[in-house]
Coordinates of C-alpha atoms and ligand atoms in Angstrom, one line a residue:
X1 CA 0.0 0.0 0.0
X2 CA 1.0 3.4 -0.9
X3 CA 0.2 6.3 1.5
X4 CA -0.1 9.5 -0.2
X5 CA 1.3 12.7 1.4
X6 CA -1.9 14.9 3.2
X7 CA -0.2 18.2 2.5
X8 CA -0.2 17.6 -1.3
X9 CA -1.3 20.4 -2.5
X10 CA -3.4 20.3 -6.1
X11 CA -5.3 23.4 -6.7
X12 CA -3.3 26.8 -6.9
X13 CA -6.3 29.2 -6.3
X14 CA -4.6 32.1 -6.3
X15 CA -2.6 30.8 -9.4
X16 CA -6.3 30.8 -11.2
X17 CA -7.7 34.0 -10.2
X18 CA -4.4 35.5 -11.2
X19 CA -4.9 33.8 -14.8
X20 CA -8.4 35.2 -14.5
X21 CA -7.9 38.2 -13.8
X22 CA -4.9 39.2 -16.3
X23 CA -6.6 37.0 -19.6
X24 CA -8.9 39.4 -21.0
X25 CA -11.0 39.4 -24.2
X26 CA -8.6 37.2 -26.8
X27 CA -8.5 39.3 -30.2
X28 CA -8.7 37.5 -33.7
X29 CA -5.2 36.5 -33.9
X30 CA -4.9 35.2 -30.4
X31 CA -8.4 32.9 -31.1
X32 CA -7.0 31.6 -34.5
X33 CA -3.5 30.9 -32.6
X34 CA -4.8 28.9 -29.9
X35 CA -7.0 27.2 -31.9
X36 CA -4.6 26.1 -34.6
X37 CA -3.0 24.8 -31.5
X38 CA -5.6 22.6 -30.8
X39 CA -6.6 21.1 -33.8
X40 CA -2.5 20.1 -33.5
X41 CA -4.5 17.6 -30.7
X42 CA -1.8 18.0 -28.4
X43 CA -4.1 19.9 -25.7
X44 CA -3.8 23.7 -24.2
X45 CA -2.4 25.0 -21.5
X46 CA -4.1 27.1 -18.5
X47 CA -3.2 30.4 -20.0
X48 CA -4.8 29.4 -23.4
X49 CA -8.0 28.1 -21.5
X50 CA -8.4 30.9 -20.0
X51 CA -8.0 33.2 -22.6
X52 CA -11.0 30.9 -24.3
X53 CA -13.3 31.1 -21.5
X54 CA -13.9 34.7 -22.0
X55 CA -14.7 34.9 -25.7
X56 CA -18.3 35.5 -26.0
X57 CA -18.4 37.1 -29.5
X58 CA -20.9 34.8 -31.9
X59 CA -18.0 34.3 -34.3
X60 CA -15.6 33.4 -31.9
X61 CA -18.2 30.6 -30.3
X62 CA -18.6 29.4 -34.0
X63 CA -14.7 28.9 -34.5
X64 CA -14.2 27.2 -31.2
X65 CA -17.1 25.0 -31.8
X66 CA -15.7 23.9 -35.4
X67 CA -12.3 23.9 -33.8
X68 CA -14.1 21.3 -31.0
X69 CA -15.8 19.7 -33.8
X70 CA -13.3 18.7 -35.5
X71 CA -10.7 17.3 -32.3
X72 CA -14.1 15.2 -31.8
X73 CA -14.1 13.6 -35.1
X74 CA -10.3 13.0 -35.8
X75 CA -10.5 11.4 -32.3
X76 CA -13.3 10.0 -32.4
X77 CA -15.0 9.2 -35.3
X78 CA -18.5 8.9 -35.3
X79 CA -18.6 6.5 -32.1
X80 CA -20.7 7.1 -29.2
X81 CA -20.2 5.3 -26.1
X82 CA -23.4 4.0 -24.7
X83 CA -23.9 3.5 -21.1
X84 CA -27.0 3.4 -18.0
X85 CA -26.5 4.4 -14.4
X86 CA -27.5 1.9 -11.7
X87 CA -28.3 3.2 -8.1
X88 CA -28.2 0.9 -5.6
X89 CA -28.7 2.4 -2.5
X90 CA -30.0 5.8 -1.8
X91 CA -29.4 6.2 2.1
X92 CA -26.6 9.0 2.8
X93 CA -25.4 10.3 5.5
X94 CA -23.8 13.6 3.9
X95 CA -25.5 16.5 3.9
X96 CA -24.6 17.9 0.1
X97 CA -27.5 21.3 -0.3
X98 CA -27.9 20.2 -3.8
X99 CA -28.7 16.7 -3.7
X100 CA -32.0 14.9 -2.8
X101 CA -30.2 12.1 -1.0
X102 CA -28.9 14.2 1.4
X103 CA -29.2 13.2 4.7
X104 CA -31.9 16.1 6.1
X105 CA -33.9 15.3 3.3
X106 CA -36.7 13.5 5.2
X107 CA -39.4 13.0 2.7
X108 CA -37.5 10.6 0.2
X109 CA -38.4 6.9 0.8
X110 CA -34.4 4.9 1.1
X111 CA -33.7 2.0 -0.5
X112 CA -31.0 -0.8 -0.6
X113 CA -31.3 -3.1 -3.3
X114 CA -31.0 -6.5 -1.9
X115 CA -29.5 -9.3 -4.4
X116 CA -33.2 -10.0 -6.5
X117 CA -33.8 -6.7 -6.8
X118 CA -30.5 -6.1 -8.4
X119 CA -31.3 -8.9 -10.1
X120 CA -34.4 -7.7 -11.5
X121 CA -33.0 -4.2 -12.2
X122 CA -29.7 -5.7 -14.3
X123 CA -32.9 -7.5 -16.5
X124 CA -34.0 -4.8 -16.7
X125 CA -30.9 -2.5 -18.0
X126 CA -29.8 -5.3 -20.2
X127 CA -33.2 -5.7 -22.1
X128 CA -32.6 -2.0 -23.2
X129 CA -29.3 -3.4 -24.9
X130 CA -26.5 -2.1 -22.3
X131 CA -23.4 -4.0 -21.7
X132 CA -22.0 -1.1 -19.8
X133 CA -23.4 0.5 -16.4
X134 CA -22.2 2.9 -13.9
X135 CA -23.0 1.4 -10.6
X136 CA -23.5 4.6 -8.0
X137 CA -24.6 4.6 -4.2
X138 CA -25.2 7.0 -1.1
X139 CA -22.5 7.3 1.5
X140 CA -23.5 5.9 4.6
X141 CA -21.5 3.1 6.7
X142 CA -24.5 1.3 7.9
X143 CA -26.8 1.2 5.1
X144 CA -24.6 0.7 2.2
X145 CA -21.4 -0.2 3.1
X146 CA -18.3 -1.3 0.6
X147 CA -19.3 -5.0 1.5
X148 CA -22.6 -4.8 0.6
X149 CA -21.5 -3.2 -2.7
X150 CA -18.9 -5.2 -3.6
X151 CA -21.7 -7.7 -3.5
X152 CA -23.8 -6.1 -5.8
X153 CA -21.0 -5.7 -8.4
X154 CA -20.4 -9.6 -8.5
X155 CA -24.3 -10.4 -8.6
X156 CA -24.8 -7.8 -11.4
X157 CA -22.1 -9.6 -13.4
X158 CA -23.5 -13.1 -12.6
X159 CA -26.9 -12.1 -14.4
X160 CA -27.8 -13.3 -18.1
X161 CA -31.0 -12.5 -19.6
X162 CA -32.6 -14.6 -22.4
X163 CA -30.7 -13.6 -25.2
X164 CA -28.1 -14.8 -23.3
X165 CA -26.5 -11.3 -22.6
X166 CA -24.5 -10.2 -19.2
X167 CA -23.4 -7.1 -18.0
X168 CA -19.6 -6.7 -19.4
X169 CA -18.4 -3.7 -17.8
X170 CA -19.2 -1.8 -14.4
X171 CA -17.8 1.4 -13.6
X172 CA -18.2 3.1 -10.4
X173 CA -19.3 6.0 -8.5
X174 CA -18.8 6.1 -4.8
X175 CA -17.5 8.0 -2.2
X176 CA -13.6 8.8 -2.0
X177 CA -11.5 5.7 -0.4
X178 CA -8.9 5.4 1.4
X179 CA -5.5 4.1 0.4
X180 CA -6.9 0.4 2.3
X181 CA -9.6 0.4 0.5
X182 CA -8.1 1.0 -3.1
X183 CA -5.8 -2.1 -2.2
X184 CA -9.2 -4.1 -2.4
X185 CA -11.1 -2.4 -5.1
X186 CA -7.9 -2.8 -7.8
X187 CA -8.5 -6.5 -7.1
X188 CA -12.7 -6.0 -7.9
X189 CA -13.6 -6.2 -11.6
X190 CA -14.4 -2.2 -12.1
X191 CA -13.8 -0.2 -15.1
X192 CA -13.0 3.1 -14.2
X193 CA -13.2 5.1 -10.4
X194 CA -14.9 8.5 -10.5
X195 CA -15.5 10.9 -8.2
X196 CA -16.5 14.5 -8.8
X197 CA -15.4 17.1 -7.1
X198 CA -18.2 18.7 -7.3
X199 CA -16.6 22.0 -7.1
X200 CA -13.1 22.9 -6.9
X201 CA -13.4 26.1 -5.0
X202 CA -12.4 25.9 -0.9
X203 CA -14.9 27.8 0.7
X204 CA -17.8 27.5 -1.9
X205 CA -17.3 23.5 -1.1
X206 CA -17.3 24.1 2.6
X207 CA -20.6 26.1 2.2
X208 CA -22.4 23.0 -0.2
X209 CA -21.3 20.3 2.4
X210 CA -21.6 21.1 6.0
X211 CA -21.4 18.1 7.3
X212 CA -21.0 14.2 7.5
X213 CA -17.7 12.7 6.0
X214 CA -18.2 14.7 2.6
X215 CA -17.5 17.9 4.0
X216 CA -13.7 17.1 4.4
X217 CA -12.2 19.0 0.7
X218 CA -9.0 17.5 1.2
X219 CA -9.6 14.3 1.9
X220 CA -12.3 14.5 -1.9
X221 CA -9.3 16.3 -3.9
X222 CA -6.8 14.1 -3.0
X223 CA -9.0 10.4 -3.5
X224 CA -7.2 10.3 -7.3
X225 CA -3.4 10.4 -6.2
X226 CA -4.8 7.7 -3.2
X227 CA -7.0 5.9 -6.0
X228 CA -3.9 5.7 -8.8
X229 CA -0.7 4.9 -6.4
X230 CA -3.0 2.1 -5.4
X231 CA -3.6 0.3 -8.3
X232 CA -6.4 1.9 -10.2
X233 CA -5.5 2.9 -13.5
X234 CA -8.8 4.4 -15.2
X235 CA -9.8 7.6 -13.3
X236 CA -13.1 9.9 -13.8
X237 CA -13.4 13.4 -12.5
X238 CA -16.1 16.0 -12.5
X239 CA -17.4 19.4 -11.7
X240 CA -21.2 19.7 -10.9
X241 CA -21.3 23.1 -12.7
X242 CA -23.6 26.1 -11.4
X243 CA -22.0 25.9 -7.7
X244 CA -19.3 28.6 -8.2
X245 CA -17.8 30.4 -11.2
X246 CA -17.3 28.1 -14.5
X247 CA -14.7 30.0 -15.2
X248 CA -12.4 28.8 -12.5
X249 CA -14.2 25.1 -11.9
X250 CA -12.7 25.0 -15.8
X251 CA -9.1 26.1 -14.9
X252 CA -9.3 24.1 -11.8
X253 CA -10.1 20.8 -13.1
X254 CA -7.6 20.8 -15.8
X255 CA -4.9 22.1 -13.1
X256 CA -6.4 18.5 -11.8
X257 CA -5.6 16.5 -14.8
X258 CA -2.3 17.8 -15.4
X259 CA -1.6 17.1 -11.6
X260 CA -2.4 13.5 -12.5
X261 CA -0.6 13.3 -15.2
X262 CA 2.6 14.7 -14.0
X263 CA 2.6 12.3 -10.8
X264 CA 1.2 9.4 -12.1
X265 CA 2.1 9.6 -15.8
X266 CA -1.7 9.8 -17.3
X267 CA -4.4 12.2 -16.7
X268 CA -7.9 11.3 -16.1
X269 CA -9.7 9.2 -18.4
X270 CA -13.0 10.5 -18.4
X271 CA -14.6 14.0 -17.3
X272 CA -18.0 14.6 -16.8
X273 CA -20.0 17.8 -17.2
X274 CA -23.0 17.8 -14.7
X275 CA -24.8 20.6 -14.1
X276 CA -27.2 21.3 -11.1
X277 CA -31.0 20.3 -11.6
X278 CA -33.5 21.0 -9.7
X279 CA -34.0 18.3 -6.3
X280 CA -36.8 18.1 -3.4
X281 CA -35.7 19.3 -0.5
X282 CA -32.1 20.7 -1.6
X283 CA -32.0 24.5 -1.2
X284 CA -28.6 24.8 -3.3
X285 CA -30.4 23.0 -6.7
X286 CA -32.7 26.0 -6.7
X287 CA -32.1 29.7 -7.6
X288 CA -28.6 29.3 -8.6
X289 CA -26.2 32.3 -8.2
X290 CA -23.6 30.0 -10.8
X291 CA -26.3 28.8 -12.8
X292 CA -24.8 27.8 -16.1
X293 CA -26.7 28.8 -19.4
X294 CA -26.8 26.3 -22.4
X295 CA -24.4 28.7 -24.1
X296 CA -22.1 28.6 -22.1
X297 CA -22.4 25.0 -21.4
X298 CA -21.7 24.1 -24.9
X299 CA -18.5 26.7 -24.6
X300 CA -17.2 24.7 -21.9
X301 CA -17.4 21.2 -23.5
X302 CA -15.9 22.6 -26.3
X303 CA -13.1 23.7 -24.4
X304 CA -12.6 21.2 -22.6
X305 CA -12.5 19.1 -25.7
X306 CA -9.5 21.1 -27.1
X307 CA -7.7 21.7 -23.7
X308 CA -7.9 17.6 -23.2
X309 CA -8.7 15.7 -26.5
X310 CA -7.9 12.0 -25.5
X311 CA -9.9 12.3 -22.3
X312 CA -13.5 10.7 -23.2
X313 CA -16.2 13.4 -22.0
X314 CA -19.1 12.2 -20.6
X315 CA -22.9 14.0 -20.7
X316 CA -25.8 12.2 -18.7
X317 CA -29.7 12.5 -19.0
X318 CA -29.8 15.7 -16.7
X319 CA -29.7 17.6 -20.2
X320 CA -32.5 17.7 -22.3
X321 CA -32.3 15.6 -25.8
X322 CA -31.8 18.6 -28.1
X323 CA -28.5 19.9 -26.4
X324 CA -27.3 16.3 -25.8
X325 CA -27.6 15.8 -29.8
X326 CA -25.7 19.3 -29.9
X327 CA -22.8 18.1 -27.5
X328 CA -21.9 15.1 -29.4
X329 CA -20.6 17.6 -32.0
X330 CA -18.7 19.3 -29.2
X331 CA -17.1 16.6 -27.9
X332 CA -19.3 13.8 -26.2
X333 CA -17.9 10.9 -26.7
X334 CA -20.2 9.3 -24.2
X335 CA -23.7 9.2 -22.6
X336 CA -26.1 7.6 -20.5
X337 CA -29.6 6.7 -21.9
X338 CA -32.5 5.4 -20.4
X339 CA -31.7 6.5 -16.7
X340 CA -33.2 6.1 -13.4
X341 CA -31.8 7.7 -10.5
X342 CA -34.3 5.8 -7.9
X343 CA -33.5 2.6 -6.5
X344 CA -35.4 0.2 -8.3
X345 CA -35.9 2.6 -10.8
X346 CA -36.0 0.6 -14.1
X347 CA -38.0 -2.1 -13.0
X348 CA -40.1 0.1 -11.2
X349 CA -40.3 -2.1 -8.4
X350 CA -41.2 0.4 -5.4
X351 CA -43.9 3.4 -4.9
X352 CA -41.2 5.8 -5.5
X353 CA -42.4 9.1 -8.0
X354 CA -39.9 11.5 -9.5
X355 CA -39.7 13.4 -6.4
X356 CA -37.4 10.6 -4.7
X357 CA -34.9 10.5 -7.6
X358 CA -31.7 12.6 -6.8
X359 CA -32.5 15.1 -9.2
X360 CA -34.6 15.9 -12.2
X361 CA -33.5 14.2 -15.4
X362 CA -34.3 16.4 -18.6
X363 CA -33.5 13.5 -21.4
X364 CA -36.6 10.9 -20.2
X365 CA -36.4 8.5 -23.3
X366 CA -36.4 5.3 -23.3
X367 CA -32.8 4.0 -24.2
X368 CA -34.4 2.8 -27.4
X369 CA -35.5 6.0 -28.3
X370 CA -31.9 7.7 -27.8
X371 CA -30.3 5.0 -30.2
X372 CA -32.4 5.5 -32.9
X373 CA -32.1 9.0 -32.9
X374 CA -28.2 9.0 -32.7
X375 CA -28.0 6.6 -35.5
X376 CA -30.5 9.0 -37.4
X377 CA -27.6 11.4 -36.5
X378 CA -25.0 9.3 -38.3
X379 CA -23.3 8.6 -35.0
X380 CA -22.8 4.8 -34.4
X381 CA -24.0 3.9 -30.5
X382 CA -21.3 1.7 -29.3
X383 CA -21.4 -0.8 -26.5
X384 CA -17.8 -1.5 -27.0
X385 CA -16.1 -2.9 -23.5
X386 CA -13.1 -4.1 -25.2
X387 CA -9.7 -2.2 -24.1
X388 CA -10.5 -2.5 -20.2
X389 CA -11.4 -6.9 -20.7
X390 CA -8.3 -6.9 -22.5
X391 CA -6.1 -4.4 -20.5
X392 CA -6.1 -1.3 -22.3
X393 CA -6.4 0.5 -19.5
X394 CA -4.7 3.8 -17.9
X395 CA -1.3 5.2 -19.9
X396 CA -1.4 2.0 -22.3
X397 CA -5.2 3.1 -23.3
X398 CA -3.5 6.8 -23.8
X399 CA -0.9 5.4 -26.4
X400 CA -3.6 3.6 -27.8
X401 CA -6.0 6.6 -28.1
X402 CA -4.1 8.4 -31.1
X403 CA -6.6 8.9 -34.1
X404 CA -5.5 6.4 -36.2
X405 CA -6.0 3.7 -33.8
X406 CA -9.1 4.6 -32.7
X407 CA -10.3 3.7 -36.2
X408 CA -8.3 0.0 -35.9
X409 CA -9.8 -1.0 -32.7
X410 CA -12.6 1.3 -31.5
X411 CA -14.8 1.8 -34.7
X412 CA -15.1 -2.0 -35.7
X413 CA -16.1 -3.0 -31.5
X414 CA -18.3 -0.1 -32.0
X415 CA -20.0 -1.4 -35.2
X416 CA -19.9 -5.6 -34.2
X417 CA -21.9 -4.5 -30.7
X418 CA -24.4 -2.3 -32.5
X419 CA -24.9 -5.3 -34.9
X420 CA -25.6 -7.5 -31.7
X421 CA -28.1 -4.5 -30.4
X422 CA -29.5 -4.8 -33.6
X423 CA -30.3 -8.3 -34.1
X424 CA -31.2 -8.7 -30.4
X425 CA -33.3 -5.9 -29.1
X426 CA -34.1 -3.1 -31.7
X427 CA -37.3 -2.5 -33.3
X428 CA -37.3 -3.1 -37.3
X429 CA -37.1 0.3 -38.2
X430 CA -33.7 0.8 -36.0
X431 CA -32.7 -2.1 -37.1
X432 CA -33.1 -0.9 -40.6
X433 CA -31.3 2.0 -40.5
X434 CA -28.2 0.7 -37.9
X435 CA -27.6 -2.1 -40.7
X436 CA -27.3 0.9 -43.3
X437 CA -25.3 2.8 -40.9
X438 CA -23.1 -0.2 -40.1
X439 CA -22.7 -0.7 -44.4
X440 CA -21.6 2.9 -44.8
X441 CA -18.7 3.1 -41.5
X442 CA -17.2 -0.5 -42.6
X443 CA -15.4 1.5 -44.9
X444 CA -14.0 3.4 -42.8
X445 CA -11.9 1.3 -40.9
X446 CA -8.3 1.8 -42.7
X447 CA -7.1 -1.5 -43.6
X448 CA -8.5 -4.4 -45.7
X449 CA -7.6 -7.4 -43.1
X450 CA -9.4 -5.4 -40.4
X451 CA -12.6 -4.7 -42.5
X452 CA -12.0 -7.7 -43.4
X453 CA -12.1 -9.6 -40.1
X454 CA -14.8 -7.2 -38.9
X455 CA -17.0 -8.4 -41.5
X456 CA -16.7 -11.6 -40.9
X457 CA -17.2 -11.3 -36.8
X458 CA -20.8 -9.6 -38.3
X459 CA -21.9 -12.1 -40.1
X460 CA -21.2 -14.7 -37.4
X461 CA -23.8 -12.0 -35.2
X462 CA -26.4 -11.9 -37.7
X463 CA -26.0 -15.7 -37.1
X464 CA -26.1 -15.6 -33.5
X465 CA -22.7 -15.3 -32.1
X466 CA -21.7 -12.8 -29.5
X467 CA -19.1 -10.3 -28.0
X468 CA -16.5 -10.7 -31.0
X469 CA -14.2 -7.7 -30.8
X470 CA -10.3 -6.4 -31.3
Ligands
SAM501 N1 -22.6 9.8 -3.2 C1 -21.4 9.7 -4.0 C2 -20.8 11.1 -4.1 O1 -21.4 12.1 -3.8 O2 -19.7 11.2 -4.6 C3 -21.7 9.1 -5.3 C4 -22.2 10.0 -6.4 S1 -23.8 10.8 -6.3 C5 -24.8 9.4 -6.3 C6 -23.7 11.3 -8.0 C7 -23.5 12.8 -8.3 O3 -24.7 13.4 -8.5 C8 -22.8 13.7 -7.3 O4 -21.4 13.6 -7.3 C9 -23.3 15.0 -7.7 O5 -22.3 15.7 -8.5 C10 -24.5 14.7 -8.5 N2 -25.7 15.5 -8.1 C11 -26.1 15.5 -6.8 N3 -27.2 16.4 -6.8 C12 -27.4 16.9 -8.0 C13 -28.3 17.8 -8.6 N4 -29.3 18.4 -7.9 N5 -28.2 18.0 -9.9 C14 -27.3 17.4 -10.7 N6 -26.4 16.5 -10.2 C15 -26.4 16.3 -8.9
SF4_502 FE1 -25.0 11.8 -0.6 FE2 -23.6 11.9 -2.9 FE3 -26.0 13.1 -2.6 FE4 -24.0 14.1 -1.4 S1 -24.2 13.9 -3.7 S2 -26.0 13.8 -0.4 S3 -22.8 12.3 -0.9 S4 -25.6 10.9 -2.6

């Protein structure tokens, strides 16, 4: 076991309100400079971020959003990573003013899902076509302890439904660990660790969490370096954006990925963009002074997706479905569908109404629903789960990340688990237009044995095979 050192310090605040303060309004030059940078896909540094938060000008947005645009698709392709949340526990003993799990929130009915009604809800998840889920819970030692969890994660793998599908790849989102505790979790079958900081800014996170473990900034910051001298390798982190300024949440959480990468030799592999929505009984998800506008929202992902281009960016169902289909043009390169934030949720097993789910979701189609609609947008849903089964995981899934490779590995898993969507759970027309879809992006994988080969593990689908990938 690795102990980390308690004094590390990983957020210069003064460092970022000085770049704030001295950046001003970037002129033409300065935009086109920084943003030839980026489309170099070697990232920006904090002085060039900051210098793109402040442009508001119409043009300007327009350049950074082709600029963002086009990181996206030499990255990325046209792949769209497909995933569903699962709660299993919505007891908490923090007190977090934005959240509807918080503990002083009397009026929600608390749930934790015993092993058939995890059961149930993994049946549930997988008949919408997921492979991939993010498995979240509460904090709070007696209700819904690592144990219990742990448990969880191996029963959730142990399900098959009818079609003979299982659950190939949990990630998680619980509370920071300590060192201890990473030594056991490395040894659990996870995907990657996230934790958001929710914001990055001392005394704004001191007012949010009063109390209960959360409330201990520190101790949240510094989970990553504990997480990744420990054995983890694939890292998410997160703002929930509208508790303090953007501006320096931005600044702040690259200043946290380059940390990571400097000390540990790879920066986070995913970020996510939440943004507050309204909750029962949370006085902070109401009226925000911070409160983000869709604008700006779509400025920051596209920043982000220049400052950071081989970290995968995550948006959930708290947006609504036309700014989701915006994002993916951003620099989305993966989303929730289908969500429930309820215990129980998908199989709607308890008397629980929206009011007990941690927040309001703004995207309430059925998973279905979304996949249709982003292969109608020429984007291929992928279930891939292929580089963490076989290892590509942390630094190595870095190296691995550079355009062209993308296209050798990452489009043809994307297009053989569509093909298995397809044949097992879409309706005809989806399945009409994902075959098409599927046709046109064959070609785009760049060489013939590959095509080849990925032609040949679709036809063995169509026949009934399953989870073929690179
Ligand atoms: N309880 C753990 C924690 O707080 O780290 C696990 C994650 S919690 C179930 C998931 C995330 O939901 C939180 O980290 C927070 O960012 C987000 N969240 C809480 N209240 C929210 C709200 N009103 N609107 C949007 N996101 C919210
Ligand atoms: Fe609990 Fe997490 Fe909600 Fe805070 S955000 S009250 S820790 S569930």
């Amino acid at each position: 076991m690795k102990k980390i050192n308690p004094e590390i310090k990983i957020i210069d605040e003064s460092k970022i309100f000085n770049l704030l303060e001295k950046s001003k309004q970037p002129d033409d030059s300065e935009i086109n400079s920084i943003l030839t940078k980026a489309r170099e896909l070697n990232g920006l540094n904090l002085s060039e971020v900051a210098a793109l938060l402040n442009i508001t000008a119409p043009n300007h947005l327009e350049q950074l959003f082709q600029t963002a645009h086009y990181v996206k698709d030499t990255i990325y392709g046209k792949r769209l990573v497909l995933f569903a949340p699962l709660y299993t526990s919505n007891y908490c003993a923090n007190n977090c003013l934005y959240c509807g799990f918080r503990a002083d929130n009397r009026d929600v009915h608390r749930k934790s899902l015993a092993p058939d009604e995890i059961e149930e809800e993994t049946l549930a998840i997988l008949e919408q076509g997921h492979k991939r889920i993010l498995m979240l819970m509460g904090e709070d030692h007696r209700e819904c302890n690592l144990d219990l969890f742990y448990k969880q994660i191996d029963k959730v793998y142990s399900v098959c439904d009818i079609k003979g599908s299982q659950i190939r790849r949990i990630n998680v989102e619980i509370q920071p660990l300590s060192e201890e505790e990473f030594q056991v979790l490395k040894d659990i079958k996870i995907g990657t660790y996230t934790v958001f900081q929710e914001t990055y800014h001392r005394n704004t996170y001191k007012m949010m969490h009063p109390t209960g473990k959360k409330s201990n900034y520190d101790w949240r910051i510094q989970v990553m370096d504990r997480a990744l001298a420990n054995g983890m390798h694939d890292v998410g982190i997160g703002v929930l954006f509208g508790l303090y300024d953007y501006r320096f949440e931005v600044l702040a959480m690259i200043m946290h990925a380059e940390h990571l990468e400097q000390n540990y030799g790879c920066g986070p592999h995913t970020i996510s963009v939440p943004r507050v929505k309204p909750a029962k009984n949370a006085p902070a998800s109401q009226n925000l002074q911070h409160q983000v506008d869709d604008l700006t929202f779509k400025k920051i992902v596209a920043i982000l997706r220049c400052a950071v281009p081989y970290t995968g960016m995550i948006l959930s169902t708290r947006e609504p479905a036309w700014l989701r289909t915006e994002l993916f043009d951003m620099g989305i390169s993966q989303i929730s569908a289908g969500s429930k934030t309820t215990p129980g949720g998908y199989k709607q097993a308890f008397n629980f109404d929206f009011e007990d789910a941690q927040f309001s979701l703004n995207d309430c189609r059925t998973s279905g629903e979304v996949i249709k609609s982003v292969i109608e947008q020429g984007y291929i849903p992928s279930f891939c789960t292929a580089c963490y089964r076989l290892g590509r995981v942390g630094a190595d899934f870095m190296d691995l990340a550079k355009p062209g490779l993308i296209k050798l590995f990452c489009l043809p898993n994307s297009l053989t688990t569509l093909m298995e969507y397809l044949v097992d759970y879409a309706d005809e027309n989806t399945k009409k237009i994902g075959l098409e879809l599927i046709e046109r992006e064959i070609t785009e994988i760049p060489t013939e044995n590959i095509r080849n080969k990925t032609r040949e593990f679709l036809a063995k689908i169509e026949q009934g095979s399953k989870d073929l990938y690179l």
